[in-house]
């Protein structure tokens, strides 16, 4: 059975009584099933127009789960979102960016999902809906590991929320792979900072992807940055990264793309470069 509802309520009613495979952009779903018929019912969300787009209010921004990566890259967003826009341009090629969705990237829960570190660094949360109501979770509590999320069987991810920061807040995303384009990461980093009236760091978010079962923030690094003059970010980051606790949340593995040791070294280098890029 294949369904393509035009209202969220229809989709939630189906989920309440069945367990279909959920498709948004389909950029992961279809390649994994080439040459094979679908093994389950399919719930196609692509007509739920209410779940697409980016809006803002006094508390922050709301990104609809069906917002595509092309939508993100082209949106008129403040510099706080530079990391997310940069990550958007790393999600596959143009065809994937045109179809792939922010919500699908999170729900697919790949350790190397480009969107997750950028949103983690922005302190994002996710909005989950079912017939039972709506709940909100920090993104760090939503992505649990490879292909694992905190979604209940009857829930849909409907939006991502990013809290408002000051006008001077900025972010940056860096990715390391074996080639420039269309590559799964060896390591990737997103960093975001906001400053006070004295141009000192008042808030920081630093996250690393592809170096653990799920992307992780680096709280020791974030804490070390607080109170630092923005211009001193490179030196402060270098000192923080010499502490063994700095990369403690990471647990990289050896695989065909790189060794665990190389990934840790790469992550530290990328963190330093990303923060250095936010120093002016």
mmCIF file of N, CA, C and O in Angstrom, residues 77-87 117-123 162 165-174 189-194 203-207 230 233 273-280:
data_model
loop_
_atom_site.group_PDB
_atom_site.id
_atom_site.type_symbol
_atom_site.label_atom_id
_atom_site.label_comp_id
_atom_site.label_asym_id
_atom_site.label_seq_id
_atom_site.Cartn_x
_atom_site.Cartn_y
_atom_site.Cartn_z
ATOM 1 N N UNK A 77 18.964 33.857 5.672
ATOM 2 C CA UNK A 77 19.124 33.612 7.102
ATOM 3 C C UNK A 77 20.308 34.416 7.637
ATOM 4 O O UNK A 77 21.237 34.737 6.889
ATOM 5 N N UNK A 78 20.331 34.724 8.934
ATOM 6 C CA UNK A 78 21.451 35.476 9.509
ATOM 7 C C UNK A 78 22.725 34.644 9.558
ATOM 8 O O UNK A 78 22.680 33.404 9.386
ATOM 9 N N UNK A 79 23.873 35.264 9.825
ATOM 10 C CA UNK A 79 25.153 34.547 9.865
ATOM 11 C C UNK A 79 25.194 33.400 10.874
ATOM 12 O O UNK A 79 26.040 32.511 10.742
ATOM 13 N N UNK A 80 24.303 33.406 11.862
ATOM 14 C CA UNK A 80 24.211 32.271 12.781
ATOM 15 C C UNK A 80 24.048 30.967 12.026
ATOM 16 O O UNK A 80 24.533 29.914 12.471
ATOM 17 N N UNK A 81 23.383 31.005 10.871
ATOM 18 C CA UNK A 81 23.072 29.801 10.112
ATOM 19 C C UNK A 81 24.092 29.481 9.024
ATOM 20 O O UNK A 81 23.850 28.588 8.205
ATOM 21 N N UNK A 82 25.215 30.184 9.007
ATOM 22 C CA UNK A 82 26.201 29.921 7.947
ATOM 23 C C UNK A 82 26.626 28.453 7.924
ATOM 24 O O UNK A 82 26.793 27.855 6.850
ATOM 25 N N UNK A 83 26.820 27.850 9.104
ATOM 26 C CA UNK A 83 27.253 26.443 9.149
ATOM 27 C C UNK A 83 26.219 25.536 8.510
ATOM 28 O O UNK A 83 26.561 24.593 7.783
ATOM 29 N N UNK A 84 24.937 25.794 8.771
ATOM 30 C CA UNK A 84 23.891 24.949 8.193
ATOM 31 C C UNK A 84 23.826 25.130 6.683
ATOM 32 O O UNK A 84 23.663 24.154 5.933
ATOM 33 N N UNK A 85 23.983 26.366 6.210
ATOM 34 C CA UNK A 85 23.989 26.600 4.769
ATOM 35 C C UNK A 85 25.197 25.945 4.114
ATOM 36 O O UNK A 85 25.097 25.388 3.005
ATOM 37 N N UNK A 86 26.339 25.994 4.780
ATOM 38 C CA UNK A 86 27.538 25.330 4.252
ATOM 39 C C UNK A 86 27.357 23.816 4.234
ATOM 40 O O UNK A 86 27.764 23.141 3.272
ATOM 41 N N UNK A 87 26.759 23.265 5.279
ATOM 42 C CA UNK A 87 26.484 21.822 5.304
ATOM 43 C C UNK A 87 25.500 21.441 4.208
ATOM 44 O O UNK A 87 25.619 20.371 3.594
ATOM 45 N N UNK A 117 25.755 17.762 12.806
ATOM 46 C CA UNK A 117 26.669 18.616 13.582
ATOM 47 C C UNK A 117 26.303 20.094 13.497
ATOM 48 O O UNK A 117 26.383 20.820 14.501
ATOM 49 N N UNK A 118 25.896 20.555 12.316
ATOM 50 C CA UNK A 118 25.547 21.965 12.160
ATOM 51 C C UNK A 118 24.373 22.332 13.056
ATOM 52 O O UNK A 118 24.374 23.386 13.709
ATOM 53 N N UNK A 119 23.371 21.483 13.120
ATOM 54 C CA UNK A 119 22.210 21.763 13.961
ATOM 55 C C UNK A 119 22.522 21.563 15.436
ATOM 56 O O UNK A 119 22.018 22.301 16.289
ATOM 57 N N UNK A 120 23.360 20.594 15.753
ATOM 58 C CA UNK A 120 23.775 20.428 17.153
ATOM 59 C C UNK A 120 24.497 21.671 17.655
ATOM 60 O O UNK A 120 24.254 22.140 18.781
ATOM 61 N N UNK A 121 25.389 22.206 16.833
ATOM 62 C CA UNK A 121 26.136 23.387 17.244
ATOM 63 C C UNK A 121 25.228 24.586 17.445
ATOM 64 O O UNK A 121 25.555 25.504 18.203
ATOM 65 N N UNK A 122 24.066 24.585 16.787
ATOM 66 C CA UNK A 122 23.094 25.666 16.950
ATOM 67 C C UNK A 122 22.147 25.413 18.111
ATOM 68 O O UNK A 122 21.216 26.185 18.329
ATOM 69 N N UNK A 123 22.386 24.326 18.853
ATOM 70 C CA UNK A 123 21.554 23.981 20.012
ATOM 71 C C UNK A 123 20.119 23.692 19.598
ATOM 72 O O UNK A 123 19.159 24.043 20.290
ATOM 73 N N UNK A 162 15.500 26.250 16.295
ATOM 74 C CA UNK A 162 16.810 26.817 16.634
ATOM 75 C C UNK A 162 16.575 28.077 17.451
ATOM 76 O O UNK A 162 15.878 28.996 16.989
ATOM 77 N N UNK A 165 19.677 33.960 18.790
ATOM 78 C CA UNK A 165 20.909 34.494 19.380
ATOM 79 C C UNK A 165 21.042 35.968 19.001
ATOM 80 O O UNK A 165 20.172 36.517 18.324
ATOM 81 N N UNK A 166 22.123 36.579 19.399
ATOM 82 C CA UNK A 166 22.348 37.974 19.080
ATOM 83 C C UNK A 166 22.666 38.187 17.609
ATOM 84 O O UNK A 166 22.988 37.249 16.871
ATOM 85 N N UNK A 167 22.581 39.441 17.197
ATOM 86 C CA UNK A 167 22.818 39.776 15.790
ATOM 87 C C UNK A 167 24.240 39.455 15.345
ATOM 88 O O UNK A 167 24.498 39.265 14.151
ATOM 89 N N UNK A 168 25.186 39.389 16.290
ATOM 90 C CA UNK A 168 26.591 39.123 15.943
ATOM 91 C C UNK A 168 26.928 37.635 15.929
ATOM 92 O O UNK A 168 28.075 37.271 15.637
ATOM 93 N N UNK A 169 25.968 36.774 16.228
ATOM 94 C CA UNK A 169 26.237 35.334 16.263
ATOM 95 C C UNK A 169 26.579 34.818 14.875
ATOM 96 O O UNK A 169 25.980 35.221 13.879
ATOM 97 N N UNK A 170 27.573 33.916 14.830
ATOM 98 C CA UNK A 170 28.036 33.361 13.555
ATOM 99 C C UNK A 170 28.351 31.885 13.733
ATOM 100 O O UNK A 170 28.523 31.395 14.857
ATOM 101 N N UNK A 171 28.459 31.171 12.613
ATOM 102 C CA UNK A 171 28.823 29.755 12.682
ATOM 103 C C UNK A 171 29.598 29.359 11.437
ATOM 104 O O UNK A 171 29.610 30.080 10.431
ATOM 105 N N UNK A 172 30.240 28.188 11.521
ATOM 106 C CA UNK A 172 31.041 27.685 10.395
ATOM 107 C C UNK A 172 31.031 26.169 10.403
ATOM 108 O O UNK A 172 31.035 25.542 11.470
ATOM 109 N N UNK A 173 31.038 25.571 9.204
ATOM 110 C CA UNK A 173 31.037 24.119 9.029
ATOM 111 C C UNK A 173 32.224 23.727 8.159
ATOM 112 O O UNK A 173 32.484 24.352 7.127
ATOM 113 N N UNK A 174 32.964 22.695 8.585
ATOM 114 C CA UNK A 174 34.090 22.175 7.812
ATOM 115 C C UNK A 174 33.975 20.659 7.718
ATOM 116 O O UNK A 174 33.594 19.999 8.696
ATOM 117 N N UNK A 189 32.992 19.165 11.313
ATOM 118 C CA UNK A 189 32.877 19.999 12.513
ATOM 119 C C UNK A 189 31.986 21.188 12.208
ATOM 120 O O UNK A 189 32.056 21.771 11.121
ATOM 121 N N UNK A 190 31.165 21.556 13.182
ATOM 122 C CA UNK A 190 30.426 22.810 13.129
ATOM 123 C C UNK A 190 30.697 23.570 14.420
ATOM 124 O O UNK A 190 30.742 22.983 15.500
ATOM 125 N N UNK A 191 30.902 24.863 14.302
ATOM 126 C CA UNK A 191 31.125 25.714 15.468
ATOM 127 C C UNK A 191 30.273 26.962 15.332
ATOM 128 O O UNK A 191 30.123 27.510 14.234
ATOM 129 N N UNK A 192 29.723 27.412 16.453
ATOM 130 C CA UNK A 192 28.898 28.618 16.477
ATOM 131 C C UNK A 192 29.226 29.407 17.732
ATOM 132 O O UNK A 192 29.473 28.819 18.794
ATOM 133 N N UNK A 193 29.235 30.727 17.613
ATOM 134 C CA UNK A 193 29.508 31.578 18.774
ATOM 135 C C UNK A 193 28.608 32.799 18.741
ATOM 136 O O UNK A 193 28.189 33.263 17.674
ATOM 137 N N UNK A 194 28.317 33.320 19.931
ATOM 138 C CA UNK A 194 27.663 34.609 20.093
ATOM 139 C C UNK A 194 28.514 35.423 21.053
ATOM 140 O O UNK A 194 29.260 34.855 21.863
ATOM 141 N N UNK A 203 28.284 32.702 24.334
ATOM 142 C CA UNK A 203 27.700 31.364 24.105
ATOM 143 C C UNK A 203 28.484 30.711 22.978
ATOM 144 O O UNK A 203 28.942 31.386 22.044
ATOM 145 N N UNK A 204 28.666 29.386 23.085
ATOM 146 C CA UNK A 204 29.374 28.645 22.041
ATOM 147 C C UNK A 204 28.761 27.261 21.873
ATOM 148 O O UNK A 204 28.322 26.635 22.847
ATOM 149 N N UNK A 205 28.738 26.809 20.642
ATOM 150 C CA UNK A 205 28.336 25.448 20.337
ATOM 151 C C UNK A 205 29.357 24.838 19.394
ATOM 152 O O UNK A 205 29.686 25.442 18.365
ATOM 153 N N UNK A 206 29.896 23.674 19.741
ATOM 154 C CA UNK A 206 30.894 22.996 18.913
ATOM 155 C C UNK A 206 30.489 21.525 18.806
ATOM 156 O O UNK A 206 30.283 20.869 19.831
ATOM 157 N N UNK A 207 30.358 21.022 17.599
ATOM 158 C CA UNK A 207 29.926 19.634 17.399
ATOM 159 C C UNK A 207 30.770 18.965 16.329
ATOM 160 O O UNK A 207 31.231 19.613 15.381
ATOM 161 N N UNK A 230 36.640 37.643 21.212
ATOM 162 C CA UNK A 230 36.466 36.957 19.932
ATOM 163 C C UNK A 230 37.785 36.834 19.180
ATOM 164 O O UNK A 230 38.086 35.791 18.586
ATOM 165 N N UNK A 233 39.974 33.745 19.908
ATOM 166 C CA UNK A 233 39.430 32.397 19.715
ATOM 167 C C UNK A 233 40.474 31.374 19.261
ATOM 168 O O UNK A 233 40.504 30.249 19.789
ATOM 169 N N UNK A 273 40.334 25.134 13.226
ATOM 170 C CA UNK A 273 40.157 25.948 12.028
ATOM 171 C C UNK A 273 38.791 26.632 12.020
ATOM 172 O O UNK A 273 38.662 27.811 11.632
ATOM 173 N N UNK A 274 37.749 25.885 12.421
ATOM 174 C CA UNK A 274 36.402 26.465 12.413
ATOM 175 C C UNK A 274 36.318 27.633 13.389
ATOM 176 O O UNK A 274 35.778 28.702 13.057
ATOM 177 N N UNK A 275 36.858 27.450 14.583
ATOM 178 C CA UNK A 275 36.822 28.533 15.569
ATOM 179 C C UNK A 275 37.715 29.694 15.139
ATOM 180 O O UNK A 275 37.385 30.867 15.344
ATOM 181 N N UNK A 276 38.840 29.357 14.530
ATOM 182 C CA UNK A 276 39.704 30.416 14.024
ATOM 183 C C UNK A 276 38.994 31.257 12.971
ATOM 184 O O UNK A 276 39.192 32.478 12.892
ATOM 185 N N UNK A 277 38.155 30.612 12.173
ATOM 186 C CA UNK A 277 37.411 31.333 11.151
ATOM 187 C C UNK A 277 36.328 32.240 11.703
ATOM 188 O O UNK A 277 35.776 33.072 10.972
ATOM 189 N N UNK A 278 36.001 32.089 12.977
ATOM 190 C CA UNK A 278 34.974 32.923 13.617
ATOM 191 C C UNK A 278 35.591 34.043 14.449
ATOM 192 O O UNK A 278 34.880 34.750 15.166
ATOM 193 N N UNK A 279 36.900 34.221 14.348
ATOM 194 C CA UNK A 279 37.600 35.158 15.222
ATOM 195 C C UNK A 279 37.518 36.608 14.756
ATOM 196 O O UNK A 279 37.947 37.506 15.463
ATOM 197 N N UNK A 280 36.969 36.842 13.575
ATOM 198 C CA UNK A 280 36.890 38.228 13.088
ATOM 199 C C UNK A 280 35.551 38.477 12.409
ATOM 200 O O UNK A 280 34.789 37.554 12.165
#
